[in-house]
PDB file of C-alpha atoms in Angstrom:
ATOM      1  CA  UNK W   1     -51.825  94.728-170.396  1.00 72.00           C
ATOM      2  CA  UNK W   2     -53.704  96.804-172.575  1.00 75.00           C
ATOM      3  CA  UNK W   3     -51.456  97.423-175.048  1.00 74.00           C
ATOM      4  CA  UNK W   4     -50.241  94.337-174.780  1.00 77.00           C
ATOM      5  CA  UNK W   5     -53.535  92.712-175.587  1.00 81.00           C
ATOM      6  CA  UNK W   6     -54.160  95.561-178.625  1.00 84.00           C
ATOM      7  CA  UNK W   7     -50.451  94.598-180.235  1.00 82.00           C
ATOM      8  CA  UNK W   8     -50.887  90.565-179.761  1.00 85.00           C
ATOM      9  CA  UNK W   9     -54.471  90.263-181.568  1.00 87.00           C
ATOM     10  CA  UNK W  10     -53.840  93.265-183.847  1.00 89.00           C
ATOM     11  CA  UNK W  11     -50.773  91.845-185.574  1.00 88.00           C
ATOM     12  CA  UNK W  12     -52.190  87.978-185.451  1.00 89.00           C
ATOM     13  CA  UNK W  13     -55.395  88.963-187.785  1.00 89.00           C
ATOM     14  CA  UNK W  14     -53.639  91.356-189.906  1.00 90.00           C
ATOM     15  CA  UNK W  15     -50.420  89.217-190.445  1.00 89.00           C
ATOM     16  CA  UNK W  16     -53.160  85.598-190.570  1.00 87.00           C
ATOM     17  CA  UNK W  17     -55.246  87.418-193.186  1.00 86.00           C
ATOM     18  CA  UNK W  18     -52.448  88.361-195.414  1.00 87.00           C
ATOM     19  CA  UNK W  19     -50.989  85.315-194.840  1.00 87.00           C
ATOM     20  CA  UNK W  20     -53.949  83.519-196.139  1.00 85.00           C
ATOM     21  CA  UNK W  21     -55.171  85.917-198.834  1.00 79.00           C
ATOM     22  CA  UNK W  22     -51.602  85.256-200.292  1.00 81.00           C
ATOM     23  CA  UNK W  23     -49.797  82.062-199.552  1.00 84.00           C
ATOM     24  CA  UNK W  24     -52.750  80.110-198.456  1.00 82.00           C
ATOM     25  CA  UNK W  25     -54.279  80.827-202.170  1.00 75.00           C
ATOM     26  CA  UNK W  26     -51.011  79.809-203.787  1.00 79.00           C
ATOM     27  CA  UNK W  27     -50.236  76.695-201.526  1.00 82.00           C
ATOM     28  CA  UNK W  28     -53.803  75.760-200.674  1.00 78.00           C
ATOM     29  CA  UNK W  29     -53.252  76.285-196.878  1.00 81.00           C
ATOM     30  CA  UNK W  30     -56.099  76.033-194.764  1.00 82.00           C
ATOM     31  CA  UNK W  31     -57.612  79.466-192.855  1.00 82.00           C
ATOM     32  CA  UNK W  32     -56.043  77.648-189.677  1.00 86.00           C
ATOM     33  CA  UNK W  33     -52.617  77.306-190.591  1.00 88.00           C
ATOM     34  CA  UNK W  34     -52.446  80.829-191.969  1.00 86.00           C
ATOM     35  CA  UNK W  35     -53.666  81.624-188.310  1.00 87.00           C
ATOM     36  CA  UNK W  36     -51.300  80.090-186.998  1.00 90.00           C
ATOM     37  CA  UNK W  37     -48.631  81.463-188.934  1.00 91.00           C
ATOM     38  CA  UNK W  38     -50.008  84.904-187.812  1.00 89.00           C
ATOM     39  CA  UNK W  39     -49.830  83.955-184.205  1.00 88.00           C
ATOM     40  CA  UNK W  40     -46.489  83.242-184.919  1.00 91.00           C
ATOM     41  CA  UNK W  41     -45.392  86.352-186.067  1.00 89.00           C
ATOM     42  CA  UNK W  42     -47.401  88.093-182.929  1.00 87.00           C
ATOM     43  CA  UNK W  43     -45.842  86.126-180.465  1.00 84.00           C
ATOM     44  CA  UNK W  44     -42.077  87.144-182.364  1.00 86.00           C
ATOM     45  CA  UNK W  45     -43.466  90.955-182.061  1.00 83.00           C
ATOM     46  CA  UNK W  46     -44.219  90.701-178.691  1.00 78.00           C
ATOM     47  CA  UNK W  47     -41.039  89.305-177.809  1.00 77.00           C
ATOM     48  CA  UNK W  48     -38.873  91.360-179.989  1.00 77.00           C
ATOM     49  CA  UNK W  49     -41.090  94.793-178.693  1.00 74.00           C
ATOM     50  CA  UNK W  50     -41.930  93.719-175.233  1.00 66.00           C
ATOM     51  CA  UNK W  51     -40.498  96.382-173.088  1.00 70.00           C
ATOM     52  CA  UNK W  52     -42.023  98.955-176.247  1.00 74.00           C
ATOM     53  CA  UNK W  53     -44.853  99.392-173.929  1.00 70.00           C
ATOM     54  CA  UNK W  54     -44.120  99.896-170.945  1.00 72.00           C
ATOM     55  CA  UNK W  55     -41.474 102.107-171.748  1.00 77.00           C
ATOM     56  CA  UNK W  56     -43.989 104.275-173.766  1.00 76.00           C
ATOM     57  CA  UNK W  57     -46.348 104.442-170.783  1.00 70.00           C
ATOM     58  CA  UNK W  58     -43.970 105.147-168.295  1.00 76.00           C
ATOM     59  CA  UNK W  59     -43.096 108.342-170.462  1.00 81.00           C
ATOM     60  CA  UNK W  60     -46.000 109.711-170.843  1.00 80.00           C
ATOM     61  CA  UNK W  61     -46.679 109.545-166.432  1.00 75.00           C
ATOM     62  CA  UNK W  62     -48.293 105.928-166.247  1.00 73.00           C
ATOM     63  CA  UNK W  63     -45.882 104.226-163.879  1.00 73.00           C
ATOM     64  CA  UNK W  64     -45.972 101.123-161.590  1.00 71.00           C
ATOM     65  CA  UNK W  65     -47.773 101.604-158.087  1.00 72.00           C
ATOM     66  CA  UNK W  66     -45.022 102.287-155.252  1.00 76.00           C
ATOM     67  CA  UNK W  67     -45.795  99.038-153.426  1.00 73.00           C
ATOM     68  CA  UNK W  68     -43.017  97.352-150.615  1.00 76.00           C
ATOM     69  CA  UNK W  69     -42.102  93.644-151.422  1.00 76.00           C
ATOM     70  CA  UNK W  70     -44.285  92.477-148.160  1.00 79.00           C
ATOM     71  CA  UNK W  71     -46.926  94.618-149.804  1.00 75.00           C
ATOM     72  CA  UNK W  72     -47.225  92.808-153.167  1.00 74.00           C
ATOM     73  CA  UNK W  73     -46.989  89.451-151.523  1.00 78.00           C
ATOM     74  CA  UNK W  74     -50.370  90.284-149.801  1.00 81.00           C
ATOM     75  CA  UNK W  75     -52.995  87.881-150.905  1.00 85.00           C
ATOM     76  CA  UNK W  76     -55.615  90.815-151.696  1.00 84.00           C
ATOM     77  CA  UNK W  77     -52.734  92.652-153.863  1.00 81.00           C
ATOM     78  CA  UNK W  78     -52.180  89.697-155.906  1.00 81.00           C
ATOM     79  CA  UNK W  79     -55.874  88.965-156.680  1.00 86.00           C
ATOM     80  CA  UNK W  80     -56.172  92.488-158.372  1.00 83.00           C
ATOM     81  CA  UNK W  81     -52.849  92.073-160.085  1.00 81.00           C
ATOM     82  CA  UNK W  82     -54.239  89.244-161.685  1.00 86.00           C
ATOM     83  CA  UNK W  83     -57.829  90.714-162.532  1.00 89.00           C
ATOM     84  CA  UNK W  84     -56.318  93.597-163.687  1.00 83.00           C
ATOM     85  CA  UNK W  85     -53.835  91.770-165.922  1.00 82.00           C
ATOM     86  CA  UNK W  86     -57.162  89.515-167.237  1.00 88.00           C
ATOM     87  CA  UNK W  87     -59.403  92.109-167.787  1.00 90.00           C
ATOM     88  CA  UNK W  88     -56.718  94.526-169.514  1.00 85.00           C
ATOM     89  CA  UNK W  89     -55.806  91.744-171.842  1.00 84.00           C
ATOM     90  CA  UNK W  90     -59.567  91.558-172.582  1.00 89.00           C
ATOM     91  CA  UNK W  91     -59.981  94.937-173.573  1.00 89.00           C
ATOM     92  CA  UNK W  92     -56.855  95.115-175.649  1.00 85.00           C
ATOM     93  CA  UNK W  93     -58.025  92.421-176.986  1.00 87.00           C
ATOM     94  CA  UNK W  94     -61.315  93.046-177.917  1.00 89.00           C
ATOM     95  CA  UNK W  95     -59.855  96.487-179.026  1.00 88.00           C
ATOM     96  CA  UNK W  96     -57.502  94.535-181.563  1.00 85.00           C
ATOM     97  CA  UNK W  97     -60.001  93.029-182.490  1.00 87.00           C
ATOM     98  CA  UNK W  98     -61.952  95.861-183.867  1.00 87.00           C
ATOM     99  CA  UNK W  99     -60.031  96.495-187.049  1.00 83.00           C
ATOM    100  CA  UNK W 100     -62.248  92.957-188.330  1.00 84.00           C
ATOM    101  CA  UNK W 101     -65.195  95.772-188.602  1.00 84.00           C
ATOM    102  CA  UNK W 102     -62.740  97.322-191.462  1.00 81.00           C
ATOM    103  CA  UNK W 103     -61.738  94.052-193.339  1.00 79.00           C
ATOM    104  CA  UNK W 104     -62.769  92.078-195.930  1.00 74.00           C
ATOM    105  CA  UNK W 105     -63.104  89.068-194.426  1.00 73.00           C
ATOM    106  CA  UNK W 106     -63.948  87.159-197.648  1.00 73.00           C
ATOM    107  CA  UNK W 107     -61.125  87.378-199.776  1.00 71.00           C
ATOM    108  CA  UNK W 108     -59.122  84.702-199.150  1.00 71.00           C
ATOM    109  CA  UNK W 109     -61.906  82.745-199.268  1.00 72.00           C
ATOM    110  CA  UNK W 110     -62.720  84.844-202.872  1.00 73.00           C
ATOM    111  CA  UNK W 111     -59.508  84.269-204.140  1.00 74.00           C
ATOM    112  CA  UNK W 112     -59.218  80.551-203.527  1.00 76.00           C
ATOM    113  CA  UNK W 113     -62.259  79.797-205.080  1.00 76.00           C
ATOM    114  CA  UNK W 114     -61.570  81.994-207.963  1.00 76.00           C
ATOM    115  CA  UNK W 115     -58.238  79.691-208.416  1.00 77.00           C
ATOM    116  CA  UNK W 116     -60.211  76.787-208.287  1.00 75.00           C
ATOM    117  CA  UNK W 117     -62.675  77.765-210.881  1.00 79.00           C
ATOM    118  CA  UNK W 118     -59.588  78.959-213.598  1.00 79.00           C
ATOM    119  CA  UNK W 119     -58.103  75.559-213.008  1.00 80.00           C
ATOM    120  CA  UNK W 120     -61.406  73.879-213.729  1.00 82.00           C
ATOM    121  CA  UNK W 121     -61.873  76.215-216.637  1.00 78.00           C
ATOM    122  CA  UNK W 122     -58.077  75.338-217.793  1.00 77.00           C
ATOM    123  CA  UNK W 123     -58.420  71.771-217.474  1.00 78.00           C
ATOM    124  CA  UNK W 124     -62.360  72.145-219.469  1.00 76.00           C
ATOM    125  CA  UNK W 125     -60.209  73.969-222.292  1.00 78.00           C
ATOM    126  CA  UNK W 126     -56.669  71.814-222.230  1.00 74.00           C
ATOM    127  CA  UNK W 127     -59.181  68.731-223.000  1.00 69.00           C
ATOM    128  CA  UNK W 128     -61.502  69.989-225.408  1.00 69.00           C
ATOM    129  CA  UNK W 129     -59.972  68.489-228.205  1.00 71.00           C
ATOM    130  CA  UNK W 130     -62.979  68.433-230.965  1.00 71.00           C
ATOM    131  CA  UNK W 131     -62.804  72.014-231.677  1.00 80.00           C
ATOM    132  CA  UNK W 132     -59.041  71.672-232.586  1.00 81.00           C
ATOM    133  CA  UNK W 133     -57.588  75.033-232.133  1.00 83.00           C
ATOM    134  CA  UNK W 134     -54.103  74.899-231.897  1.00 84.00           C
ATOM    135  CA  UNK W 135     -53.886  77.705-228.943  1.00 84.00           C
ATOM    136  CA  UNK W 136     -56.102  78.777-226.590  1.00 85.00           C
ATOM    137  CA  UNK W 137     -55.766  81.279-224.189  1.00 86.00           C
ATOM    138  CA  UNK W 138     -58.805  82.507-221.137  1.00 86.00           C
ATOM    139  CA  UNK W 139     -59.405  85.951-220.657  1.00 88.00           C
ATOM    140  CA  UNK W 140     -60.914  87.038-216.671  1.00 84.00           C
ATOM    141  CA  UNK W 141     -62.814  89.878-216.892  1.00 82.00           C
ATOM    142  CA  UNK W 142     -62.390  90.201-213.311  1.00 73.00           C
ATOM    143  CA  UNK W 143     -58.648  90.330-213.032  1.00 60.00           C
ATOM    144  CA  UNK W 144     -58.068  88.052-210.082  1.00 63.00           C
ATOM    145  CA  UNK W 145     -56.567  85.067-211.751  1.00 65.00           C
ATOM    146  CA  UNK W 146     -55.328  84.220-215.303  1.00 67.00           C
ATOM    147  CA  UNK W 147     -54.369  86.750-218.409  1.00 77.00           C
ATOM    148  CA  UNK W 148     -56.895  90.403-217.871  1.00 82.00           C
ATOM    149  CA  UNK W 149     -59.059  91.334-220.901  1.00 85.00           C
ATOM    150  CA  UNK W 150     -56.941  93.484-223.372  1.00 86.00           C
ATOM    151  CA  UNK W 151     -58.208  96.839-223.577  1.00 87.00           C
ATOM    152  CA  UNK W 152     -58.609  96.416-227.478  1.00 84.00           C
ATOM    153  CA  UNK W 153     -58.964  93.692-230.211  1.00 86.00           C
ATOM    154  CA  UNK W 154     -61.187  91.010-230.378  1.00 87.00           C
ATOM    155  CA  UNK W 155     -61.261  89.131-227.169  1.00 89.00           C
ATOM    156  CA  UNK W 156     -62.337  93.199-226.195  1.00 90.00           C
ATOM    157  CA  UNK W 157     -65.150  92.924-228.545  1.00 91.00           C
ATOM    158  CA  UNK W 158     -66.214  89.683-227.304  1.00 90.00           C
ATOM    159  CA  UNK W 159     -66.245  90.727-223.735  1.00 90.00           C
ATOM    160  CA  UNK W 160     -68.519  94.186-224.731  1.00 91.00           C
ATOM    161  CA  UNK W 161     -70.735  92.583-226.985  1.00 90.00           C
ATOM    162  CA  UNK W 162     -71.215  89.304-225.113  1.00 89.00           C
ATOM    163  CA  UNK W 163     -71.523  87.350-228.548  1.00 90.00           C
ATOM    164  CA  UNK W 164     -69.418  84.519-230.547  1.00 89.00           C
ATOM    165  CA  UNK W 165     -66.933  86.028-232.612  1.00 89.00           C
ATOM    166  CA  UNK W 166     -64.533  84.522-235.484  1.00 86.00           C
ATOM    167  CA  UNK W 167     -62.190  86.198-237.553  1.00 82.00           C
ATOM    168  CA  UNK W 168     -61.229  84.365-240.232  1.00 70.00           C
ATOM    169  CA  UNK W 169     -59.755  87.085-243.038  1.00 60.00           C
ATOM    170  CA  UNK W 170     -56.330  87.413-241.818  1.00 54.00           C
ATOM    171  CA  UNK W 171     -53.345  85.785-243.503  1.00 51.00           C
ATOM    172  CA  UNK W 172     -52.390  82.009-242.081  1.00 49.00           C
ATOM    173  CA  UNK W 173     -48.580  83.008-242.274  1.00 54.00           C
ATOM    174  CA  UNK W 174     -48.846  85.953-239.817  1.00 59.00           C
ATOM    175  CA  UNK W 175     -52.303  85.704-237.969  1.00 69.00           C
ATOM    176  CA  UNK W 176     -54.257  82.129-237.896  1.00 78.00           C
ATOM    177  CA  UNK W 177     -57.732  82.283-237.457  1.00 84.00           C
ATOM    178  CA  UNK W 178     -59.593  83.134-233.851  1.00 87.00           C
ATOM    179  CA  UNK W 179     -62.547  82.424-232.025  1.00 89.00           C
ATOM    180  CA  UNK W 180     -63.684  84.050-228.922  1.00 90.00           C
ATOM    181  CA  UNK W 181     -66.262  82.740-226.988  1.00 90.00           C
ATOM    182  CA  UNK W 182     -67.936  84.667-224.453  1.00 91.00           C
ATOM    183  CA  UNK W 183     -68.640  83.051-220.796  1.00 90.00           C
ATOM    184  CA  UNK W 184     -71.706  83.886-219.381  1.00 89.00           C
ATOM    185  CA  UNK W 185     -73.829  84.070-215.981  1.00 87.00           C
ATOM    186  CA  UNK W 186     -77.228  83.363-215.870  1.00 87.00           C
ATOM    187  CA  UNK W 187     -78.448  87.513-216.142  1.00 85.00           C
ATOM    188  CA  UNK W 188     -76.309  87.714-219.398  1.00 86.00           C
ATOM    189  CA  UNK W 189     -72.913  89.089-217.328  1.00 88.00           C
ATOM    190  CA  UNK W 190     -69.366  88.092-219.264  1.00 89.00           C
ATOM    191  CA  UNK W 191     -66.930  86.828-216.410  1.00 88.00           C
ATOM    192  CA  UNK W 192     -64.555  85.385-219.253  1.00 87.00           C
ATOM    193  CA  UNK W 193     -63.400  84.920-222.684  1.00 89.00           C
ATOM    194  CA  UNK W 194     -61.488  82.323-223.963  1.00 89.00           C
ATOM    195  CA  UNK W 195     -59.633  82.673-227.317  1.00 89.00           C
ATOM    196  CA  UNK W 196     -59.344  80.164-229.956  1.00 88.00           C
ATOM    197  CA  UNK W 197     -56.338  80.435-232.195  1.00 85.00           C
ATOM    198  CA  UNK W 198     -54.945  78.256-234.718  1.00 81.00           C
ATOM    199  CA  UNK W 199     -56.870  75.241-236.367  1.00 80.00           C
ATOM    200  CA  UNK W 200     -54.621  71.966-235.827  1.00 78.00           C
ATOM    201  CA  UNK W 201     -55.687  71.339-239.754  1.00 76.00           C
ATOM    202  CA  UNK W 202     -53.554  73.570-242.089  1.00 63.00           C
ATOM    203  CA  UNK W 203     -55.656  75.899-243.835  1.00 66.00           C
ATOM    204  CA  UNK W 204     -58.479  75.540-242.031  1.00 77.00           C
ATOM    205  CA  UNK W 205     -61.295  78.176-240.441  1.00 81.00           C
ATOM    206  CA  UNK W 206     -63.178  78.175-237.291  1.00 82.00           C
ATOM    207  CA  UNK W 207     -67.010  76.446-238.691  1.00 84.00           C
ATOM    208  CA  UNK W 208     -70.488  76.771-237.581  1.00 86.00           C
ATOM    209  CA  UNK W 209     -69.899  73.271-235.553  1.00 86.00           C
ATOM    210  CA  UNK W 210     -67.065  74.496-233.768  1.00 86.00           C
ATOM    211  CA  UNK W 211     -68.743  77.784-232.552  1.00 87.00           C
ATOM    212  CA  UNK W 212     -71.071  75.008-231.494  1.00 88.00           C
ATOM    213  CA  UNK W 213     -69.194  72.936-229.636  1.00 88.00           C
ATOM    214  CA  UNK W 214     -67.458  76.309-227.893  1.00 87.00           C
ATOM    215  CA  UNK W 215     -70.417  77.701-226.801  1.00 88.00           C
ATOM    216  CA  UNK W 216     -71.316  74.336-225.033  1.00 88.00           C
ATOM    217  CA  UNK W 217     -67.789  74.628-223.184  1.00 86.00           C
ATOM    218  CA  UNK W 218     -68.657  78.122-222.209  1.00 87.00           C
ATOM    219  CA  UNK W 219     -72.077  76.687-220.443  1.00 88.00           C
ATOM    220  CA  UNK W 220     -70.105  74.463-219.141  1.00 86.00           C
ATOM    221  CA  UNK W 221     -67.282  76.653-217.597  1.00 84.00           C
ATOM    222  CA  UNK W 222     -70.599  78.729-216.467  1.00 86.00           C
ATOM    223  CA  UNK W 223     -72.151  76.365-214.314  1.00 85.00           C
ATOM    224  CA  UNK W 224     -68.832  75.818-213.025  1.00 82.00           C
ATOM    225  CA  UNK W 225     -68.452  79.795-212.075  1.00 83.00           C
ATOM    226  CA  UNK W 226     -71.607  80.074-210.133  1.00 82.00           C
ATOM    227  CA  UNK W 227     -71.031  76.605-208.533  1.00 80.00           C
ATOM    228  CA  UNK W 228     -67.937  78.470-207.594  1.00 72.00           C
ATOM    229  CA  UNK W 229     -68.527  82.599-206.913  1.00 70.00           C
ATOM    230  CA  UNK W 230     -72.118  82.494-207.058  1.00 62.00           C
ATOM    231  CA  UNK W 231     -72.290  83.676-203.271  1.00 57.00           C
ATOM    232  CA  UNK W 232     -69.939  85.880-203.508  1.00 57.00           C
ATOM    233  CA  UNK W 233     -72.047  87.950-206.303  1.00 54.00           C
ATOM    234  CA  UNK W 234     -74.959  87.410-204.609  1.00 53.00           C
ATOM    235  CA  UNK W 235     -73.647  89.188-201.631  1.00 52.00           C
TER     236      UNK W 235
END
């Protein structure tokens, strides 16, 4: 019942955290339904490997006691089946239990709310209208969600120097003017850029008032990041 106990809880938290650190980010399902799911796939194990076990003990010398039918029917011999079968399945339990010391229990959690904060931060940018780029495009420095900084260029610059940056000298055929706007935390650290490409207008450059009006949307999408993940980096 020990092993039994080890196998049942060890595959329900492994396969209910990946469940939830992966579909339950991209469906939204709540931490109980991805532990259910994993109990689900533990209960399918233990069918499908029952015997596993036993088999395995019995090989290495651990067999059932040689007890007669009357014998096992005996009121004292059934008392310490049971409380032998309870208190195994305790400690394999406990036992399966372990492996939470060596898991990062916050990452579901993490990723979720790192979704919600790029869908805020899309939604922020899709409707920000009065600094009329015709693209615009957000950069995570973290990696987790949305498009990773480029290693070069200047949504790179923008992330290392942590300042407003417009280009406006290349040719409007090939390459339309940018703007990349840095997004802050409170101690100065860049968790995104968003890129600006394109002015709606023909012709027209990235102004004064529209580096402006982007660096309010990057307070903006701020406050929203350590409404968000501010735990998490506090941690």
């Amino acid at each position: 019942m020990v092993g039994f106990g080890f196998m049942d809880n060890f595959i329900m938290i492994q396969a209910g955290g990946l469940i939830d650190s992966t579909l339950g980010v991209k469906f939204g399902l709540a931490t109980l339904t991805a532990a259910a799911m994993g109990q689900i796939c533990s209960d399918v194990s233990g069918v499908v490997f029952g015997g596993v076990v036993e088999r395995a003990l019995s090989r290495i010398g651990f067999n059932p006691p040689s007890l007669s039918q009357a014998q096992r029917k005996l009121p004292l011999c059934r008392n310490v089946s049971m409380a032998g079968a309870v208190i195994g399945v305790i400690c394999g339990c406990l036992l399966g239990a372990s492996t939470l010391m060596f898991m990062d229990l916050e990452s579901g959690d993490r990723q979720r709310r790192s979704h919600e904060t790029f869908d805020a931060w899309n939604q922020m940018v899709d409707q920000c209208h009065a600094i009329g780029a015709r693209y615009s495009t957000i950069y995570s420095a973290g990696g987790d969600v949305g498009v990773a900084i480029p290693q070069s260029g200047i949504v790179r610059d923008c992330a290392e120097s942590g300042i407003i940056l417009r280009c406006e000298r290349y040719n409007f055929e090939s390459t339309p003017p940018t703007m990349c706007v840095p997004v802050l935390t409170p101690d100065g650290k860049v968790v995104a850029v968003v890129e600006f490409k394109g002015k709606k207008i023909d012709h027209d450059v990235f102004t004064e008032d529209d580096e402006k009006l982007a660096e309010m949307l990057a307070s903006h999408m701020s406050i929203i990041f350590m409404t968000k993940m501010g735990d998490s980096l506090n941690r």
